[in-house]
PDB file of C-alpha atoms in Angstrom:
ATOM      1  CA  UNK A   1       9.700 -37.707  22.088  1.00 47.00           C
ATOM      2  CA  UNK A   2      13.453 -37.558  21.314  1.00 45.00           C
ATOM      3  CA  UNK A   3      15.513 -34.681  20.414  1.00 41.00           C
ATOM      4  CA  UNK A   4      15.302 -36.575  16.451  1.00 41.00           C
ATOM      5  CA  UNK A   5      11.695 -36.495  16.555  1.00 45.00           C
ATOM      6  CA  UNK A   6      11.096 -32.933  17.242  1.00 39.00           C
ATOM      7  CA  UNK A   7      13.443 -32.158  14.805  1.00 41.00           C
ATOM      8  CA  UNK A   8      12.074 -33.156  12.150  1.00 35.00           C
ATOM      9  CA  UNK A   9       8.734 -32.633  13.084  1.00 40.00           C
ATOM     10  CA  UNK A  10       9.818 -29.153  13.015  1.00 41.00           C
ATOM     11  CA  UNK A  11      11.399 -29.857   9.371  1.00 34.00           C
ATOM     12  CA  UNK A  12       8.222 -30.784   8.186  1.00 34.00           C
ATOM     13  CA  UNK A  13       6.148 -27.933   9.426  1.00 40.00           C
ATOM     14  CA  UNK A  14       8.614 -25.763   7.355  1.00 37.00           C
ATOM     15  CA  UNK A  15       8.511 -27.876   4.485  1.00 31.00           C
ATOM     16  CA  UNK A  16       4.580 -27.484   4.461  1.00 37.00           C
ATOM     17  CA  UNK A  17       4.589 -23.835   5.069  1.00 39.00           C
ATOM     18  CA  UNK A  18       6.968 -23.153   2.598  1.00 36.00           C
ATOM     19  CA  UNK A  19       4.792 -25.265   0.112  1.00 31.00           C
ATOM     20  CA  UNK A  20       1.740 -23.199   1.103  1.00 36.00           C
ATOM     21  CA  UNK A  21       3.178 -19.679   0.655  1.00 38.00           C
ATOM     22  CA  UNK A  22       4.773 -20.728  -3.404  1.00 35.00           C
ATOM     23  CA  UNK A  23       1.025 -21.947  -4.201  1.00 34.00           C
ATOM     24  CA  UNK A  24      -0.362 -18.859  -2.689  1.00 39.00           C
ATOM     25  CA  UNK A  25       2.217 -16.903  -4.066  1.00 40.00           C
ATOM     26  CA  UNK A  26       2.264 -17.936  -7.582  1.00 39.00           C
ATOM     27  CA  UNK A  27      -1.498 -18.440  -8.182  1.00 43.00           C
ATOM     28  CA  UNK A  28      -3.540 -16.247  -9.880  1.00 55.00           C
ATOM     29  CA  UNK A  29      -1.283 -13.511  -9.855  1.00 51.00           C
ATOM     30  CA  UNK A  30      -2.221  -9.741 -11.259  1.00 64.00           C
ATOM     31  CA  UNK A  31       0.301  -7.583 -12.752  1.00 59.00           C
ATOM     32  CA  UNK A  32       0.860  -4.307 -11.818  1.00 56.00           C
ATOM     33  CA  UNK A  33      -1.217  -1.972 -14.283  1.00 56.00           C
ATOM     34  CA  UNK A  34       1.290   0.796 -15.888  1.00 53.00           C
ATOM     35  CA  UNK A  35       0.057   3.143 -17.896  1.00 56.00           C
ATOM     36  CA  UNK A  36       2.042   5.233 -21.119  1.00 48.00           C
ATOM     37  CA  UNK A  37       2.691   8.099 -20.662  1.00 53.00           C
ATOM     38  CA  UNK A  38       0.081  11.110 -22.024  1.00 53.00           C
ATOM     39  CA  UNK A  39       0.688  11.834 -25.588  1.00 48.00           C
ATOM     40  CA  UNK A  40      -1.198  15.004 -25.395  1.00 70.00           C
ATOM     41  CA  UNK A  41      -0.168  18.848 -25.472  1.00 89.00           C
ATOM     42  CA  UNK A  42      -0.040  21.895 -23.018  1.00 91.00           C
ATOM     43  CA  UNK A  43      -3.280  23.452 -22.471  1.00 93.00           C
ATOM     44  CA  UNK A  44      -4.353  26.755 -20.232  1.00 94.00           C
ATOM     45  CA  UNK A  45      -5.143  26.216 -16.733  1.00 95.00           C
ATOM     46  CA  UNK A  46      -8.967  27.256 -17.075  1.00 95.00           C
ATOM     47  CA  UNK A  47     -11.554  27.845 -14.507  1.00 96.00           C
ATOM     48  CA  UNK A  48     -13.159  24.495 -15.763  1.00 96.00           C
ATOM     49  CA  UNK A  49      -9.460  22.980 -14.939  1.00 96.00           C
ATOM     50  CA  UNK A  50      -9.083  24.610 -11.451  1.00 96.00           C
ATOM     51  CA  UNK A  51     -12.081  23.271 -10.668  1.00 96.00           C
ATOM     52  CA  UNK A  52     -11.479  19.795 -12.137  1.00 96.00           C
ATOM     53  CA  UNK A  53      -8.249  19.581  -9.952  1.00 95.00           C
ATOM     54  CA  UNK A  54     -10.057  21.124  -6.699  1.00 93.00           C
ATOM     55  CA  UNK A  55     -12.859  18.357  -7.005  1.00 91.00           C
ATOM     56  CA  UNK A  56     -10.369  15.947  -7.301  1.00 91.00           C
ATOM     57  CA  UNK A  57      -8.431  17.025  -4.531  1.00 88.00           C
ATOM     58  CA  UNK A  58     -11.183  17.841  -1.911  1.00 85.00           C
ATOM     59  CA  UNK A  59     -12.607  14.284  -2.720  1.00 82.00           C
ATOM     60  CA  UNK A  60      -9.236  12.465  -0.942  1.00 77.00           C
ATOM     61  CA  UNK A  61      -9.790  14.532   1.940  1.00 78.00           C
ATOM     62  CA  UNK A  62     -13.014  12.919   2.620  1.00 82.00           C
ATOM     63  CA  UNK A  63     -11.905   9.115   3.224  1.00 84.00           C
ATOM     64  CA  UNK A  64     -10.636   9.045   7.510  1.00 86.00           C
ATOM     65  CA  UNK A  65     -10.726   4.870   7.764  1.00 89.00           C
ATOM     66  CA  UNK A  66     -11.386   1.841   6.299  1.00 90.00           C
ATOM     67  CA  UNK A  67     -12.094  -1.888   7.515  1.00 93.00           C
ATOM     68  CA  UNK A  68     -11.553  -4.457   4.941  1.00 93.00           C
ATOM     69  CA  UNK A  69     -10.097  -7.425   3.155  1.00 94.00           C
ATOM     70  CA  UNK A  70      -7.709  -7.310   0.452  1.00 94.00           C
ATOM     71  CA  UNK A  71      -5.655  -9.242  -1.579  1.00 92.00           C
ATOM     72  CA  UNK A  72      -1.848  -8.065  -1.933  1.00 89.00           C
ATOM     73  CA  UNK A  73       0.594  -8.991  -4.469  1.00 90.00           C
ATOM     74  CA  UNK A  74       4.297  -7.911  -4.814  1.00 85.00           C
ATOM     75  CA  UNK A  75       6.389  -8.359  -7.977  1.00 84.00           C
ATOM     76  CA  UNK A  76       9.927  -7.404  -8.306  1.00 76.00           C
ATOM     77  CA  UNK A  77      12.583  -8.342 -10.911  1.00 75.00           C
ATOM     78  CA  UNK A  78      13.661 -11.385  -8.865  1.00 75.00           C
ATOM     79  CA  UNK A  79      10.176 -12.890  -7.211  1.00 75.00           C
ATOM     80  CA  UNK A  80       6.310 -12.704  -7.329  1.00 83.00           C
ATOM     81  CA  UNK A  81       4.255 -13.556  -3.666  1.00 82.00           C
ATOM     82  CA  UNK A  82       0.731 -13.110  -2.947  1.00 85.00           C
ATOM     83  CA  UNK A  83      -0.684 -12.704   0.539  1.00 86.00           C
ATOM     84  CA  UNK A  84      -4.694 -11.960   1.656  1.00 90.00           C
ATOM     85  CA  UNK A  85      -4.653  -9.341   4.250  1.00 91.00           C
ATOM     86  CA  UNK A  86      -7.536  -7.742   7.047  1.00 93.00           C
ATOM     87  CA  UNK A  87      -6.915  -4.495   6.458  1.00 93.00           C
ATOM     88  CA  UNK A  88      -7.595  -1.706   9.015  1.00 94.00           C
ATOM     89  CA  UNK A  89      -6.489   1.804   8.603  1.00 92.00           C
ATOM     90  CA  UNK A  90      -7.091   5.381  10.242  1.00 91.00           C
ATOM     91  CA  UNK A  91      -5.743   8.407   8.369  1.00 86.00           C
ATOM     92  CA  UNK A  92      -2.255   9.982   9.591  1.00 82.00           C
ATOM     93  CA  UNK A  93      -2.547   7.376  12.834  1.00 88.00           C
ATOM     94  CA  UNK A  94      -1.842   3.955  11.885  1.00 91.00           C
ATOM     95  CA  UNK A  95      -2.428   0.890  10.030  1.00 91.00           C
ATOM     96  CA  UNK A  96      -3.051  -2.678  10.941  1.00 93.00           C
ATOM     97  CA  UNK A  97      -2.766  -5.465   8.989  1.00 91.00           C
ATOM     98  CA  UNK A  98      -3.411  -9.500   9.692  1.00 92.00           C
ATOM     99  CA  UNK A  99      -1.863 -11.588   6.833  1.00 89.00           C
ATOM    100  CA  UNK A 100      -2.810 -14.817   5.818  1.00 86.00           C
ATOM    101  CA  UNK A 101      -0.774 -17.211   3.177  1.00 71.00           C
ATOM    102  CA  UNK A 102      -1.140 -20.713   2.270  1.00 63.00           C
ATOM    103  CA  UNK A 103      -3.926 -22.448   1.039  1.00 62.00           C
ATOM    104  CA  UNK A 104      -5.324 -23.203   4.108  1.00 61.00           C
ATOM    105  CA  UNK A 105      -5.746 -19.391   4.774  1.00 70.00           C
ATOM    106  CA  UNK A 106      -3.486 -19.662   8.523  1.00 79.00           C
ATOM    107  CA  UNK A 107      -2.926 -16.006   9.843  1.00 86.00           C
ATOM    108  CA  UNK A 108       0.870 -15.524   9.971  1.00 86.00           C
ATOM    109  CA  UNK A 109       1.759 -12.401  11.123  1.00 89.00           C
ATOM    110  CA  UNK A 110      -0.266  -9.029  12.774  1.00 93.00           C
ATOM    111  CA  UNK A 111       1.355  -5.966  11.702  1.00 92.00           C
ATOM    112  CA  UNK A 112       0.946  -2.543  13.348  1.00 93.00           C
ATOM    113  CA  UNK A 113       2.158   0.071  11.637  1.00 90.00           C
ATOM    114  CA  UNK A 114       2.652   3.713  12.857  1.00 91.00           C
ATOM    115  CA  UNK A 115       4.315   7.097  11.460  1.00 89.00           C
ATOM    116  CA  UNK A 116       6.983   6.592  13.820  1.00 91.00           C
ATOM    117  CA  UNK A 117       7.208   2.817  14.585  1.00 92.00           C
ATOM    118  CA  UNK A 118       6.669  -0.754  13.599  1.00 92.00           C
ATOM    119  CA  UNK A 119       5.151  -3.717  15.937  1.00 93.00           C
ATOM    120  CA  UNK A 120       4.989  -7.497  14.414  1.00 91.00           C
ATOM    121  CA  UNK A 121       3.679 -10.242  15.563  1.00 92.00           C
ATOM    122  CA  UNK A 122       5.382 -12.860  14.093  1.00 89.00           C
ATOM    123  CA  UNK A 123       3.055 -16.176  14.209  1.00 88.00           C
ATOM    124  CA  UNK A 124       5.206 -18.711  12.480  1.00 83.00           C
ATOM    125  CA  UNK A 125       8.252 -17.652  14.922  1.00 85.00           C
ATOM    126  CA  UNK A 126       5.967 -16.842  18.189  1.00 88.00           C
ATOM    127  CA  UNK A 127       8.273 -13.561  18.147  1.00 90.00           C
ATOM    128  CA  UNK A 128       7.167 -10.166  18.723  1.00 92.00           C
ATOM    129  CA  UNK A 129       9.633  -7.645  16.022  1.00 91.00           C
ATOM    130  CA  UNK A 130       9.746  -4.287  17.340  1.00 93.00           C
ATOM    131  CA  UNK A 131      11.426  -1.338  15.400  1.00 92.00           C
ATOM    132  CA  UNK A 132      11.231   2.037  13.662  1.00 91.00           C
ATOM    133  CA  UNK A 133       9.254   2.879  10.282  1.00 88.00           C
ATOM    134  CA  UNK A 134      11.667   3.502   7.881  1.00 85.00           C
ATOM    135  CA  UNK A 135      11.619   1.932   4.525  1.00 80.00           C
ATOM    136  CA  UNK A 136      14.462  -0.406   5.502  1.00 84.00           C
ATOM    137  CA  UNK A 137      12.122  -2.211   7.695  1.00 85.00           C
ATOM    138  CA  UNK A 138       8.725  -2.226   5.898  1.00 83.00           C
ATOM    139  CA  UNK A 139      10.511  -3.696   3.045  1.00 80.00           C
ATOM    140  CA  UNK A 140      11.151  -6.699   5.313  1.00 81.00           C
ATOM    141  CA  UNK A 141       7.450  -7.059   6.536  1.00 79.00           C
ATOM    142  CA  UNK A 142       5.645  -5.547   3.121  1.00 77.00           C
ATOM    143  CA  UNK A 143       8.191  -6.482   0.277  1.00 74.00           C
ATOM    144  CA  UNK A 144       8.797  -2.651  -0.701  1.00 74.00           C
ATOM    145  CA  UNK A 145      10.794   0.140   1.034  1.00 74.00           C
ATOM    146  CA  UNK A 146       7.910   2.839   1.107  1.00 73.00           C
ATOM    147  CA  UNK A 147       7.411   5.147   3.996  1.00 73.00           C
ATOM    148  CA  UNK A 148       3.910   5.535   6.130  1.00 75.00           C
ATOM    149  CA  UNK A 149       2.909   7.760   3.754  1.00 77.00           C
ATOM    150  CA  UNK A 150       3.041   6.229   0.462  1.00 75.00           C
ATOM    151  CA  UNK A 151       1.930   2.966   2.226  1.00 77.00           C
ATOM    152  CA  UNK A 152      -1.041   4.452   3.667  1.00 80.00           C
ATOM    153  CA  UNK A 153      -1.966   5.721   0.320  1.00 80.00           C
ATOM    154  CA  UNK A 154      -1.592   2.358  -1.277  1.00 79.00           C
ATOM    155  CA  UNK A 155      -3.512   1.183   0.888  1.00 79.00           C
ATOM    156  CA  UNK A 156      -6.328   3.308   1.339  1.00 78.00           C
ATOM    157  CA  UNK A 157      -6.723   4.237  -2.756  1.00 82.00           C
ATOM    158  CA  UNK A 158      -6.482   7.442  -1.722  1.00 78.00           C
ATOM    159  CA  UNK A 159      -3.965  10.092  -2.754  1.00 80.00           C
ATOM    160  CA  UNK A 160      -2.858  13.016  -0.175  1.00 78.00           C
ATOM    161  CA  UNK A 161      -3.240  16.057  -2.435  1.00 84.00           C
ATOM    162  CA  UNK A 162      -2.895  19.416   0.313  1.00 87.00           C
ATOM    163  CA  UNK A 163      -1.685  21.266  -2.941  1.00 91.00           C
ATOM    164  CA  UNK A 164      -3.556  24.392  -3.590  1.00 92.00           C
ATOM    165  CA  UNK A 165      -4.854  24.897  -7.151  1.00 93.00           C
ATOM    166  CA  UNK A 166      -2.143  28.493  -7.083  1.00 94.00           C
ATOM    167  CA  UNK A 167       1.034  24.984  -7.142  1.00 94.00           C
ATOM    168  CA  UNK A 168      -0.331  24.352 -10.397  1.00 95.00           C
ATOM    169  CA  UNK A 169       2.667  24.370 -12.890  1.00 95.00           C
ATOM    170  CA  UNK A 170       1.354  22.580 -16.213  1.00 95.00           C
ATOM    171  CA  UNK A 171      -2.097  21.099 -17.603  1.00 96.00           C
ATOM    172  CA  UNK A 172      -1.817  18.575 -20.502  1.00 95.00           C
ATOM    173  CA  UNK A 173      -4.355  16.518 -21.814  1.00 94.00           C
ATOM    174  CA  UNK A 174      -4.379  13.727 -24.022  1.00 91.00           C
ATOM    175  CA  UNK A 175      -5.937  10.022 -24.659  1.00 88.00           C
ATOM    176  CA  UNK A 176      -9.338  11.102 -22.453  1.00 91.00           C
ATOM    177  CA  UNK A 177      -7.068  12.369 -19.575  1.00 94.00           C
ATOM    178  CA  UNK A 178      -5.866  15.784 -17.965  1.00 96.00           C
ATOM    179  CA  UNK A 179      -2.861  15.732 -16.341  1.00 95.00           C
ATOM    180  CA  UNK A 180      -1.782  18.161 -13.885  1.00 96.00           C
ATOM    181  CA  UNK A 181       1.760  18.981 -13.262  1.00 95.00           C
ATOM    182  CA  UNK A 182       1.760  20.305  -9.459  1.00 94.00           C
ATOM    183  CA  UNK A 183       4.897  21.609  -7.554  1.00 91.00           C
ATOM    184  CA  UNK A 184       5.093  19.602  -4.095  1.00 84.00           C
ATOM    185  CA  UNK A 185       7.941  19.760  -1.717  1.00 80.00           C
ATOM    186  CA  UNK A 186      10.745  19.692  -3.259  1.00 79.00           C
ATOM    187  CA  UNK A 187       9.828  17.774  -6.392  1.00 89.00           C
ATOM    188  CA  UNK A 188       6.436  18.016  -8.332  1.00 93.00           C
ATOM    189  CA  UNK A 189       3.657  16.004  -8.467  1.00 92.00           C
ATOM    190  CA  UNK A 190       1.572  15.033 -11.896  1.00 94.00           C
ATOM    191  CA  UNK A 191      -1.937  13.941 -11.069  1.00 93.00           C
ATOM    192  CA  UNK A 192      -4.032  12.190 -14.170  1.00 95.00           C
ATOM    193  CA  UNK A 193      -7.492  12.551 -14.007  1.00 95.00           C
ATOM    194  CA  UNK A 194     -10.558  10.993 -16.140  1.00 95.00           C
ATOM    195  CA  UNK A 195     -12.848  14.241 -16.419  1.00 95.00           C
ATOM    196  CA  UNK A 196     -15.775  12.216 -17.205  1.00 94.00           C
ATOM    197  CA  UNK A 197     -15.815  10.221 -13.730  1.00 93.00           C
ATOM    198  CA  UNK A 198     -13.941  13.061 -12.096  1.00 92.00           C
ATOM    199  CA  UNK A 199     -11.646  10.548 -10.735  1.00 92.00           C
ATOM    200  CA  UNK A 200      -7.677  10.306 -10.383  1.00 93.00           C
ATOM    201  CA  UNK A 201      -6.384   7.249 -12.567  1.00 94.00           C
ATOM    202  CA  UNK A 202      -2.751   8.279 -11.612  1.00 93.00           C
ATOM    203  CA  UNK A 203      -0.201  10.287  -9.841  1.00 92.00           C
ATOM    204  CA  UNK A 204       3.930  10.210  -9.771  1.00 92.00           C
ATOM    205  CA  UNK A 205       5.966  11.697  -7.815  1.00 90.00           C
ATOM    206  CA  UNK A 206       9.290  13.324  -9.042  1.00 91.00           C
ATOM    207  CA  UNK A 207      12.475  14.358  -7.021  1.00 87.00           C
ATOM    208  CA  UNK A 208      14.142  18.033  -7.464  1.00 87.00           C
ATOM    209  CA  UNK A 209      15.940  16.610 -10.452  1.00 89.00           C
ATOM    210  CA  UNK A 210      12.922  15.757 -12.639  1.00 88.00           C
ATOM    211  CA  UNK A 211      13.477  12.115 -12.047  1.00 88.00           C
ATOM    212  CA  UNK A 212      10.399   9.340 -11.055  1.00 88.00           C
ATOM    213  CA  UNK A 213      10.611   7.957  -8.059  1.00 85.00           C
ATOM    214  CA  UNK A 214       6.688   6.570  -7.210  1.00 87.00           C
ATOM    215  CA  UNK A 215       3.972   5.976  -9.650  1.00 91.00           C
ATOM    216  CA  UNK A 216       0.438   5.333  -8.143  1.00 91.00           C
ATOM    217  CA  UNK A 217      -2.796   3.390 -10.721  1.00 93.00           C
ATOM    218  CA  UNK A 218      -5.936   3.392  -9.417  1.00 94.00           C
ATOM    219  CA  UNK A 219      -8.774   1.582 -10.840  1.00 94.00           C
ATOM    220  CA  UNK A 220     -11.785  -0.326 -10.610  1.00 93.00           C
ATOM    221  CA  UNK A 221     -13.854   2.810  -8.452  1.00 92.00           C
ATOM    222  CA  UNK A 222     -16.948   1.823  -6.478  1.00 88.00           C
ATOM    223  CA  UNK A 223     -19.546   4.333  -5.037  1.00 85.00           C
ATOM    224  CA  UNK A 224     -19.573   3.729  -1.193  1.00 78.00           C
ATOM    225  CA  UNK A 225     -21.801   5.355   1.444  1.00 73.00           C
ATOM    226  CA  UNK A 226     -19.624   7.741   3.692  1.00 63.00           C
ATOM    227  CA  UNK A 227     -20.264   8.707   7.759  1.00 58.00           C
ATOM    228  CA  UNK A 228     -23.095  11.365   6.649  1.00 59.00           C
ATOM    229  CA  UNK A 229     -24.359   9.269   3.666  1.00 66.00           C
ATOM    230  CA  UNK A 230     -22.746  10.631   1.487  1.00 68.00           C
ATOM    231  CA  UNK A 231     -21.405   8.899  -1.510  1.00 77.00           C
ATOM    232  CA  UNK A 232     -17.875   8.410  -1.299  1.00 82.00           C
ATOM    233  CA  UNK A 233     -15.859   7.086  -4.684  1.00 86.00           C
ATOM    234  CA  UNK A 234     -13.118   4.468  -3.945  1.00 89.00           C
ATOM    235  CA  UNK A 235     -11.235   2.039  -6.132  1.00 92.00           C
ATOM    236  CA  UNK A 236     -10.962  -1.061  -5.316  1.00 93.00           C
ATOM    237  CA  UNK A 237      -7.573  -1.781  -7.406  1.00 95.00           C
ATOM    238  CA  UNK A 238      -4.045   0.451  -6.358  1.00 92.00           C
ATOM    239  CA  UNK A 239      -0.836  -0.361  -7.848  1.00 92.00           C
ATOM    240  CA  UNK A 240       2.071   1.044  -6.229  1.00 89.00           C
ATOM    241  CA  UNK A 241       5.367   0.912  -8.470  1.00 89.00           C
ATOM    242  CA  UNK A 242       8.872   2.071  -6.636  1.00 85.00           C
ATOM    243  CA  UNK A 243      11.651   3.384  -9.001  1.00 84.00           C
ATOM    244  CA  UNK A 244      15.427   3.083  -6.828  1.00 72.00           C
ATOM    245  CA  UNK A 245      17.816   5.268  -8.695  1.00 67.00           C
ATOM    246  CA  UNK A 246      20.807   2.497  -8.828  1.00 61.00           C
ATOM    247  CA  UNK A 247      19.063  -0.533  -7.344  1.00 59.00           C
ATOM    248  CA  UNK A 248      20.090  -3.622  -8.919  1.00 51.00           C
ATOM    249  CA  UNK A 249      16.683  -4.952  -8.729  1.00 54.00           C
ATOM    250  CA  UNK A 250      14.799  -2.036 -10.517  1.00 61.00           C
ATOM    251  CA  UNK A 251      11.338  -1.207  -9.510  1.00 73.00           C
ATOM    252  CA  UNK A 252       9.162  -2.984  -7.049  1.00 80.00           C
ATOM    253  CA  UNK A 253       5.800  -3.026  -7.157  1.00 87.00           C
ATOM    254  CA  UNK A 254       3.109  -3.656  -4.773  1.00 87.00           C
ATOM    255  CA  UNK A 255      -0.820  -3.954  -5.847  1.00 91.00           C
ATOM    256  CA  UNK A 256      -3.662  -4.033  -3.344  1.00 92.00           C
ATOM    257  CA  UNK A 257      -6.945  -5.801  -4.715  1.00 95.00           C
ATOM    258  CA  UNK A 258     -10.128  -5.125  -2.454  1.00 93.00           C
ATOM    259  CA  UNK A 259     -12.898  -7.436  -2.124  1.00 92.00           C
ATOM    260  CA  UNK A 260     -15.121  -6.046   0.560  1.00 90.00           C
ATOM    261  CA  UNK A 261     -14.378  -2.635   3.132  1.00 90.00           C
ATOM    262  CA  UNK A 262     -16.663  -0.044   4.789  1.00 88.00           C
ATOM    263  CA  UNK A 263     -14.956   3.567   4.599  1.00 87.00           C
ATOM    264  CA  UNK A 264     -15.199   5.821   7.574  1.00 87.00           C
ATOM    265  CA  UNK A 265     -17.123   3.331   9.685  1.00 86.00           C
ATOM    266  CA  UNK A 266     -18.650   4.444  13.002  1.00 85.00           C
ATOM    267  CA  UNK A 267     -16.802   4.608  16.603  1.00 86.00           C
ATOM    268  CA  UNK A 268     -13.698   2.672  14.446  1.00 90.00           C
ATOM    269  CA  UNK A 269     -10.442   2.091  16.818  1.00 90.00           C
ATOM    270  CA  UNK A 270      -7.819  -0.206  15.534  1.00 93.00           C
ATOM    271  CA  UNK A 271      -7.287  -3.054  18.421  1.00 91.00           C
ATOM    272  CA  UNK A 272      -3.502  -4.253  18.657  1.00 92.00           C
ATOM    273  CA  UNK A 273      -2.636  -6.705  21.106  1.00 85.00           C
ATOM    274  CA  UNK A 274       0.973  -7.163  21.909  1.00 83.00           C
ATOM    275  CA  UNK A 275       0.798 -11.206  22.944  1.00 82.00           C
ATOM    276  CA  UNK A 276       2.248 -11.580  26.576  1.00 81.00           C
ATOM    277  CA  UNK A 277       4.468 -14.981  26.026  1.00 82.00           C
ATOM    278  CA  UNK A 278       6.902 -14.004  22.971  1.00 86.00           C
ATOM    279  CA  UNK A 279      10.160 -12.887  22.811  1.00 89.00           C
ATOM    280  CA  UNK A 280      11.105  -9.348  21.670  1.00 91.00           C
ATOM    281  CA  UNK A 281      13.574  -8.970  18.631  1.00 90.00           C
ATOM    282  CA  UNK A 282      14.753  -5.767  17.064  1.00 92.00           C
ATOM    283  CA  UNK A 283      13.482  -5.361  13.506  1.00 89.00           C
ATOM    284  CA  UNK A 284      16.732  -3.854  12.473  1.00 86.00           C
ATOM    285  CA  UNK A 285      18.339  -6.992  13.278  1.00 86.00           C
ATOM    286  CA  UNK A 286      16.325  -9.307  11.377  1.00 83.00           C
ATOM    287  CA  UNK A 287      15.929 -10.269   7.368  1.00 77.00           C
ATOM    288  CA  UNK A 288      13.034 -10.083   4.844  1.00 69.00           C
ATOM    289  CA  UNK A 289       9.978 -12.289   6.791  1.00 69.00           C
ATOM    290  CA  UNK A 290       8.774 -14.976   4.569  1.00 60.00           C
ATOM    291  CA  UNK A 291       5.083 -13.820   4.008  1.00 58.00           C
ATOM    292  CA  UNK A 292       6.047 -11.940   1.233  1.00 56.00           C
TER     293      UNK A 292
END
């Protein structure tokens, strides 16, 4: 074949890709759920609060993995993509993911993600991207700049909550919901909870200066059997909205849609494997990846 040929041959595979990832992309896509604020007034923290918020909180402690599928979809002011994802996850270890795009449902990259570092394997490129979790570089491979932590808790549904009922600050309630106003770090925290289902709806995270920086929806909760049978409660619907103090863009948003996952499944280790015949790049050194 001449040196022609293969070039466009090449052309064309790009042209189709590209084709498949704008239908996936733009079809059927779900906007990120975002709540108004609580109308409601200042109330005292009661025993029946404190242990409202300690249910809540000893509940998240209870989910270790999860094996499933889900669909993701990213919005920000300037583009909309939509990717379906294996998702694989162990608490405070790491995270795998296998993304798909295109109508055709082709696997395009393999991501491994850990507290301290990123592997990808790039399919469409045959390039293995190698680098260092920061936000920087999971916005390239995810879409938004959100550390292990608040992508672990996107992805999972699950909010960490080590905050001892004593951090409590504030209890509002208002429209059916209690919020709780909880210092964390050096910000606060303000978790909204349904007291009827006993289940977290919301949290947001503030800096030192009061101002919003991540806002977390859950929805759609399913009852799921646990290691020791146990039922665990899980949504299946987490929206994940990033305020950038500054950013021309505005927020980002990421939502995570599950249609099938076992929590805390038996003897679970999460499999990466590194392919032997692709180059290595530096993740720093590359721009956003195309799958989202």
């Amino acid at each position: 074949m001449t040196k022609t040929g293969v070039s466009m041959k090449a052309v064309m595979k790009w042209v189709c890709l590209t084709i498949f990832l704008v239908m996936a992309g733009c079809s059927q896509f779900k906007t990120v759920t975002r709540e108004p604020a609580l109308p409601g007034g200042r109330v005292p923290l009661t025993p029946e609060m404190r242990e409202l918020y300690e249910e809540v909180a000893s509940s998240a402690s209870m989910v270790k993995a999860l094996d499933g599928y889900a669909d993701l979809y990213l919005q920000t002011p300037k583009r909309k993509a939509k990717a379906y994802c294996t998702v694989q996850l162990q608490r405070s270890k790491e995270a795998r993911m296998i993304v798909t795009a295109g109508i055709l449902g082709w696997p395009v990259a393999d991501l491994l993600i850990r507290p301290d570092s990123l592997f990808v394997n790039d399919m469409l490129n045959n390039r293995m991207l190698v680098g260092r979790n920061n936000g920087e570089n999971l916005g390239k491979i995810i879409g938004v700049n959100a550390g292990f932590g608040r992508m672990t808790e996107t992805l999972f549904g699950i909010a960490d909550m080590p905050e001892p009922a004593s951090d409590i600050a504030s209890v509002t309630t208002g429209s059916g919901r209690v919020s709780f106003t909880v210092k964390s770090g050096n910000g606060a925290k303000e978790l909204v909870v349904d007291p009827l289902t006993r289940a977290l709806v919301g949290l947001v995270y503030f800096d030192h200066w009061g101002r919003k920086n991540v806002e977390f929806r859950f929805a759609g909760y399913q009852s799921q059997p646990g290691m020791d049978g146990a039922l665990l409660r899980v949504p299946s619907e987490i929206d994940m909205i990033l305020y950038r103090e500054g950013d021309p863009e505005g927020s980002r948003s990421l939502k995570v849609v599950y249609d099938q996952r076992v929590i805390n499944p038996p003897d679970f280790t999460i499999k990466f494997k590194r392919p032997a015949k692709t180059k290595t790049v530096n993740l720093d050194e590359v721009e956003r990846l195309p799958w989202l």
